[in-house]
Coordinates of C-alpha atoms and ligand atoms in Angstrom, one line a residue:
X1 CA -6.8 69.8 -13.3
X2 CA -9.9 67.8 -12.2
X3 CA -9.3 64.3 -10.8
X4 CA -11.2 61.6 -12.7
X5 CA -11.7 58.1 -11.4
X6 CA -11.5 55.3 -14.0
X7 CA -13.0 51.8 -13.6
X8 CA -12.8 48.9 -16.0
X9 CA -15.4 46.3 -14.9
X10 CA -15.8 42.8 -16.4
X11 CA -19.5 42.3 -16.0
X12 CA -22.7 44.3 -16.6
X13 CA -23.6 43.9 -12.9
X14 CA -20.3 45.4 -11.8
X15 CA -20.7 48.2 -14.3
X16 CA -24.2 49.2 -13.3
X17 CA -23.2 49.0 -9.6
X18 CA -20.4 51.4 -10.2
X19 CA -22.6 53.7 -12.3
X20 CA -25.4 53.6 -9.7
X21 CA -23.0 54.5 -6.9
X22 CA -22.0 57.8 -8.6
X23 CA -25.3 58.6 -10.4
X24 CA -25.1 61.6 -12.6
X25 CA -21.4 62.0 -11.9
X26 CA -20.5 58.8 -13.7
X27 CA -20.3 58.2 -17.5
X28 CA -19.9 54.9 -19.4
X29 CA -17.2 54.9 -22.1
X30 CA -17.2 52.6 -25.1
X31 CA -14.8 53.9 -27.8
X32 CA -14.4 57.3 -26.1
X33 CA -14.5 59.0 -29.6
X34 CA -17.3 61.4 -28.4
X35 CA -16.7 61.2 -24.6
X36 CA -13.1 62.1 -24.5
X37 CA -13.6 65.0 -27.0
X38 CA -16.4 66.3 -24.8
X39 CA -14.3 65.9 -21.6
X40 CA -11.4 67.8 -23.3
X41 CA -13.6 70.8 -24.2
X42 CA -15.3 70.7 -20.7
X43 CA -18.8 69.8 -22.0
X44 CA -18.8 66.7 -19.8
X45 CA -16.9 66.6 -16.5
X46 CA -17.6 63.1 -15.0
X47 CA -16.0 62.2 -11.7
X48 CA -16.0 58.5 -12.8
X49 CA -15.5 57.0 -16.2
X50 CA -16.6 53.4 -16.5
X51 CA -14.8 51.8 -19.4
X52 CA -17.2 49.1 -20.7
X53 CA -14.9 47.7 -23.4
X54 CA -13.8 44.8 -21.1
X55 CA -17.3 43.4 -20.6
X56 CA -17.6 40.3 -22.9
X57 CA -21.4 40.7 -23.4
X58 CA -20.9 44.2 -24.8
X59 CA -18.4 42.9 -27.3
X60 CA -20.5 40.2 -28.9
X61 CA -22.1 40.0 -32.3
X62 CA -24.5 37.2 -32.8
X63 CA -26.9 36.3 -35.6
X64 CA -29.5 33.6 -36.0
X65 CA -32.4 33.4 -38.4
X66 CA -34.8 33.1 -35.5
X67 CA -33.6 36.0 -33.3
X68 CA -31.8 38.2 -35.9
X69 CA -28.8 40.3 -34.9
X70 CA -27.7 41.1 -31.4
X71 CA -25.0 43.8 -31.3
X72 CA -23.1 44.4 -28.1
X73 CA -23.1 48.1 -27.2
X74 CA -19.3 48.4 -27.3
X75 CA -18.6 46.6 -30.6
X76 CA -16.6 49.0 -32.8
X77 CA -17.7 49.9 -36.3
X78 CA -14.9 48.0 -38.1
X79 CA -16.1 44.7 -36.5
X80 CA -19.6 45.4 -37.6
X81 CA -18.9 46.2 -41.3
X82 CA -16.5 43.2 -41.5
X83 CA -19.0 40.7 -40.0
X84 CA -20.2 38.2 -42.6
X85 CA -23.7 37.9 -41.2
X86 CA -24.0 41.7 -41.0
X87 CA -22.8 42.2 -44.6
X88 CA -25.2 39.5 -45.9
X89 CA -28.3 40.5 -43.9
X90 CA -28.0 44.2 -42.8
X91 CA -26.3 46.2 -45.6
X92 CA -28.2 49.3 -44.3
X93 CA -26.2 49.0 -41.1
X94 CA -23.0 48.6 -43.0
X95 CA -23.8 51.8 -44.8
X96 CA -23.8 53.7 -41.5
X97 CA -20.9 51.9 -39.7
X98 CA -18.6 52.4 -42.6
X99 CA -19.1 56.2 -42.8
X100 CA -18.7 57.1 -39.1
X101 CA -15.4 59.0 -39.0
X102 CA -12.4 57.5 -40.8
X103 CA -10.6 54.2 -40.3
X104 CA -9.0 55.2 -37.0
X105 CA -12.4 56.4 -35.5
X106 CA -14.0 53.2 -36.8
X107 CA -11.4 51.1 -34.8
X108 CA -12.9 52.5 -31.5
X109 CA -16.3 54.0 -32.2
X110 CA -19.3 51.9 -31.4
X111 CA -22.9 52.0 -32.7
X112 CA -24.0 51.9 -29.1
X113 CA -21.9 55.0 -28.3
X114 CA -23.3 56.7 -31.4
X115 CA -26.8 56.1 -30.1
X116 CA -26.1 57.0 -26.5
X117 CA -24.4 60.2 -27.6
X118 CA -27.8 61.2 -29.1
X119 CA -26.4 63.7 -31.6
X120 CA -29.1 64.8 -34.0
X121 CA -26.6 63.9 -36.8
X122 CA -25.6 60.5 -35.4
X123 CA -25.3 58.4 -38.5
X124 CA -26.1 55.0 -37.0
X125 CA -29.4 56.1 -35.5
X126 CA -31.7 56.5 -38.6
X127 CA -30.2 53.2 -39.9
X128 CA -31.2 51.4 -36.6
X129 CA -34.6 53.0 -36.5
X130 CA -35.3 52.0 -40.2
X131 CA -34.3 48.4 -39.3
X132 CA -36.7 48.3 -36.2
X133 CA -33.9 48.0 -33.7
X134 CA -34.5 47.6 -30.0
X135 CA -32.2 48.6 -27.2
X136 CA -31.6 46.5 -24.1
X137 CA -30.8 48.8 -21.1
X138 CA -29.6 47.4 -17.7
X139 CA -29.7 48.9 -14.2
X140 CA -29.2 47.5 -10.8
X141 CA -32.9 46.4 -10.7
X142 CA -32.9 44.6 -14.0
X143 CA -33.2 45.2 -17.7
X144 CA -35.7 46.9 -20.0
X145 CA -36.2 47.1 -23.7
X146 CA -36.8 50.4 -25.6
X147 CA -37.5 50.9 -29.3
X148 CA -34.6 52.9 -30.8
X149 CA -37.0 55.5 -32.2
X150 CA -37.9 56.3 -28.6
X151 CA -34.3 56.2 -27.2
X152 CA -33.1 59.8 -27.9
X153 CA -34.9 62.6 -26.2
X154 CA -32.9 65.7 -27.2
X155 CA -29.3 66.6 -28.2
X156 CA -27.1 64.4 -25.8
X157 CA -30.1 63.2 -23.9
X158 CA -31.5 59.7 -23.9
X159 CA -33.8 57.5 -21.9
X160 CA -30.8 55.9 -20.2
X161 CA -31.0 57.1 -16.6
X162 CA -28.1 57.7 -14.3
X163 CA -27.0 54.2 -13.1
X164 CA -28.1 52.5 -16.3
X165 CA -26.1 51.0 -19.2
X166 CA -27.0 50.2 -22.8
X167 CA -26.1 46.5 -23.1
X168 CA -27.0 45.7 -26.7
X169 CA -29.0 46.4 -29.7
X170 CA -31.2 43.8 -31.4
X171 CA -32.5 43.9 -35.0
X172 CA -35.0 41.4 -36.3
X173 CA -33.9 38.9 -38.9
X174 CA -34.7 40.3 -42.4
X175 CA -37.9 39.0 -43.8
X176 CA -38.0 37.8 -47.4
X177 CA -38.2 40.7 -50.0
X178 CA -36.7 43.3 -47.7
X179 CA -33.9 45.8 -48.2
X180 CA -32.5 48.9 -46.4
X181 CA -30.2 51.8 -47.1
X182 CA -28.7 54.7 -45.1
X183 CA -27.3 57.7 -47.0
X184 CA -26.2 61.1 -45.9
X185 CA -25.2 64.4 -47.5
X186 CA -22.0 66.0 -46.3
X187 CA -20.1 69.0 -47.9
X188 CA -17.0 67.0 -48.4
X189 CA -16.2 63.4 -49.0
X190 CA -15.6 62.2 -45.5
X191 CA -15.2 63.1 -41.8
X192 CA -18.0 65.6 -41.5
X193 CA -21.4 65.9 -39.8
X194 CA -24.4 64.9 -41.9
X195 CA -26.3 67.9 -43.3
X196 CA -29.1 65.4 -43.7
X197 CA -29.1 61.6 -43.2
X198 CA -31.8 59.2 -44.3
X199 CA -32.3 55.6 -43.2
X200 CA -35.0 53.5 -44.9
X201 CA -36.1 49.9 -45.0
X202 CA -38.7 48.4 -47.4
X203 CA -40.7 45.2 -47.6
X204 CA -41.9 44.4 -51.1
X205 CA -44.7 42.2 -52.3
X206 CA -44.4 41.7 -56.1
X207 CA -45.0 45.1 -57.6
X208 CA -46.2 46.8 -54.4
X209 CA -44.7 48.0 -51.1
X210 CA -45.9 45.8 -48.2
X211 CA -44.4 48.1 -45.6
X212 CA -41.6 50.7 -45.2
X213 CA -39.8 52.7 -42.5
X214 CA -38.2 56.1 -42.9
X215 CA -35.9 57.9 -40.5
X216 CA -34.0 61.2 -40.7
X217 CA -30.9 62.7 -39.1
X218 CA -29.7 66.3 -38.7
X219 CA -33.2 67.9 -39.3
X220 CA -34.5 68.1 -35.7
X221 CA -33.2 68.1 -32.1
X222 CA -33.1 64.3 -32.3
X223 CA -33.1 61.7 -35.1
X224 CA -36.7 61.4 -36.4
X225 CA -38.8 58.3 -37.1
X226 CA -41.2 59.5 -39.9
X227 CA -43.8 56.8 -39.5
X228 CA -46.2 58.6 -41.9
X229 CA -43.7 58.4 -44.8
X230 CA -43.3 54.7 -44.4
X231 CA -47.0 54.1 -43.9
X232 CA -47.9 56.0 -47.0
X233 CA -46.0 53.4 -49.1
X234 CA -47.8 50.4 -47.6
X235 CA -50.0 48.7 -50.3
X236 CA -48.9 51.2 -52.9
X237 CA -47.3 50.3 -56.3
X238 CA -43.6 50.5 -56.5
X239 CA -43.6 53.7 -58.6
X240 CA -42.1 57.1 -58.9
X241 CA -45.4 58.6 -57.6
X242 CA -45.5 56.5 -54.4
X243 CA -41.8 57.3 -53.7
X244 CA -42.3 61.0 -54.4
X245 CA -45.3 61.0 -51.9
X246 CA -43.1 59.4 -49.2
X247 CA -40.3 61.9 -50.0
X248 CA -42.7 64.8 -49.6
X249 CA -43.9 63.5 -46.2
X250 CA -40.3 63.1 -45.0
X251 CA -39.5 66.7 -46.0
X252 CA -42.7 67.9 -44.3
X253 CA -41.7 66.1 -41.0
X254 CA -38.3 67.7 -40.9
X255 CA -37.8 70.7 -38.5
X256 CA -34.3 71.7 -39.5
X257 CA -32.3 74.7 -38.3
X258 CA -30.0 76.9 -40.6
X259 CA -26.3 76.7 -39.8
X260 CA -23.0 76.9 -41.6
X261 CA -23.6 73.5 -43.3
X262 CA -26.9 74.6 -44.9
X263 CA -30.2 76.5 -44.5
X264 CA -33.3 75.0 -43.2
X265 CA -34.9 75.2 -46.7
X266 CA -31.9 73.4 -48.2
X267 CA -32.1 70.7 -45.6
X268 CA -35.8 70.1 -46.3
X269 CA -35.1 69.9 -50.0
X270 CA -32.3 67.3 -49.3
X271 CA -34.7 65.3 -47.1
X272 CA -36.9 64.7 -50.2
X273 CA -33.9 64.0 -52.5
X274 CA -32.2 61.6 -50.2
X275 CA -35.4 59.8 -49.2
X276 CA -36.1 59.2 -52.9
X277 CA -32.5 57.9 -53.4
X278 CA -32.5 55.7 -50.3
X279 CA -35.9 54.1 -51.2
X280 CA -34.7 53.4 -54.7
X281 CA -31.5 51.9 -53.4
X282 CA -33.4 49.8 -50.8
X283 CA -35.6 48.5 -53.6
X284 CA -32.6 47.7 -55.7
X285 CA -31.1 45.7 -52.8
X286 CA -34.4 43.8 -52.2
X287 CA -34.2 42.7 -55.8
X288 CA -30.6 41.4 -55.4
X289 CA -28.9 44.4 -56.9
X290 CA -25.6 45.8 -55.5
X291 CA -25.5 49.2 -54.0
X292 CA -22.1 50.5 -52.7
X293 CA -22.0 51.4 -49.0
X294 CA -20.5 54.8 -49.8
Ligands
FAD23 C1 -12.9 62.7 -36.0 C2 -14.3 62.2 -35.7 C3 -15.1 62.0 -36.7 C4 -16.4 61.5 -36.4 N1 -17.3 61.2 -37.4 C5 -18.6 60.9 -37.2 C6 -19.5 60.6 -38.3 O1 -19.1 60.7 -39.5 N2 -20.7 60.2 -37.9 C7 -21.1 60.1 -36.7 O2 -22.3 59.8 -36.4 N3 -20.3 60.4 -35.6 C8 -19.0 60.7 -35.9 N4 -18.2 61.0 -34.8 C9 -18.7 60.9 -33.4 C10 -18.3 59.5 -32.7 O3 -17.2 58.9 -33.3 C11 -19.5 58.5 -32.9 O4 -20.7 59.1 -32.3 C12 -19.2 57.2 -32.2 O5 -20.1 56.2 -32.8 C13 -19.4 57.2 -30.7 O6 -19.1 55.9 -30.2 P1 -18.0 55.6 -29.0 O7 -18.1 54.1 -28.8 O8 -16.7 56.3 -29.3 O9 -18.8 56.4 -27.8 P2 -18.2 57.1 -26.5 O10 -17.5 58.3 -26.8 O11 -17.6 56.0 -25.6 O12 -19.6 57.4 -25.8 C14 -20.5 58.4 -26.4 C15 -21.5 58.8 -25.3 O13 -22.4 57.7 -25.1 C16 -22.3 57.3 -23.7 N5 -22.2 55.8 -23.8 C17 -21.4 55.1 -24.5 N6 -21.7 53.8 -24.4 C18 -22.7 53.7 -23.6 C19 -23.5 52.6 -23.0 N7 -23.3 51.3 -23.4 N8 -24.5 52.9 -22.1 C20 -24.7 54.2 -21.8 N9 -24.1 55.2 -22.2 C21 -23.1 55.0 -23.1 C22 -21.0 57.9 -23.1 O14 -21.1 58.2 -21.8 C23 -20.9 59.2 -24.0 O15 -21.8 60.2 -23.4 C24 -16.9 61.4 -35.1 C25 -16.0 61.7 -34.0 C26 -14.7 62.1 -34.3 C27 -13.7 62.4 -33.2

């Protein structure tokens, strides 16, 4: 059996010092719902696990109308979807946090861990991209900010370098007349990987779209930001035709593989269907309507 060192620092500085000392051989652990599974099957074999749950900054959720939401990287899903400010202002994030695993997983799993794990199917990632989230990354030499759409590079690879730590995610305060939605298709009711996931946000101006963002999961080696689909809606009437055009662009941007959950062709078709549904639901939310998270 391989010996694994374990550390439980109380500050970001302490954590990045530990991570920097071991470089590639160290892994941060938030909820451990991905990391421990990967260690068990031998996909990751860190010499040092740095448990970041005990760092206060990584456990904070703060919201102000000026700065929006700041979500500590280790905050578990159940705290996110039970937070009043998140429920009121970011239903698109509640959609994602409340479908990651089941109740037990949600008690540990963080949105930060979902992003850092960089699975093409990570449910939180398209929701974050659609909401224009930014990631704060700390290293021994200071911090940097990265747009979430630029965070994942490939399956299980991100811009976080050895010795660095994702500290928090920030999402701007929602503007007037905005709404968002994340939906996924899975073969059964829960606890499966998305065959396709779609995150959208819209900003409306009377009977037209002012702006929109569309992001996809499970249809490329990393979650995709489909800028052209959102841009196609800007200035267009809120109509079936505009939504159909954005849905077609989302399907065209997808580069899916075929696997046991579905063929590439099926996934492309689903991209269009789910983009249409997500946009309609985001519009409904913008107009004050209720859309169930599930
Ligand atoms: C039964 C089961 C069901 C699941 N269902 C879903 C699902 O429906 N949808 C879904 O998207 N996922 C699902 N997952 C995967 C997993 O639960 C999520 O990806 C979860 O959000 C990961 O968060 P975590 O805090 O547990 O991450 P961890 O396991 O702690 O970490 C994940 C990875 O990110 C790195 N990391 C974590 N935090 C940081 C940080 N702050 N800075 C730098 N690196 C960091 C770790 O080193 C590790 O490589 C499921 C897992 C299980 C076991």
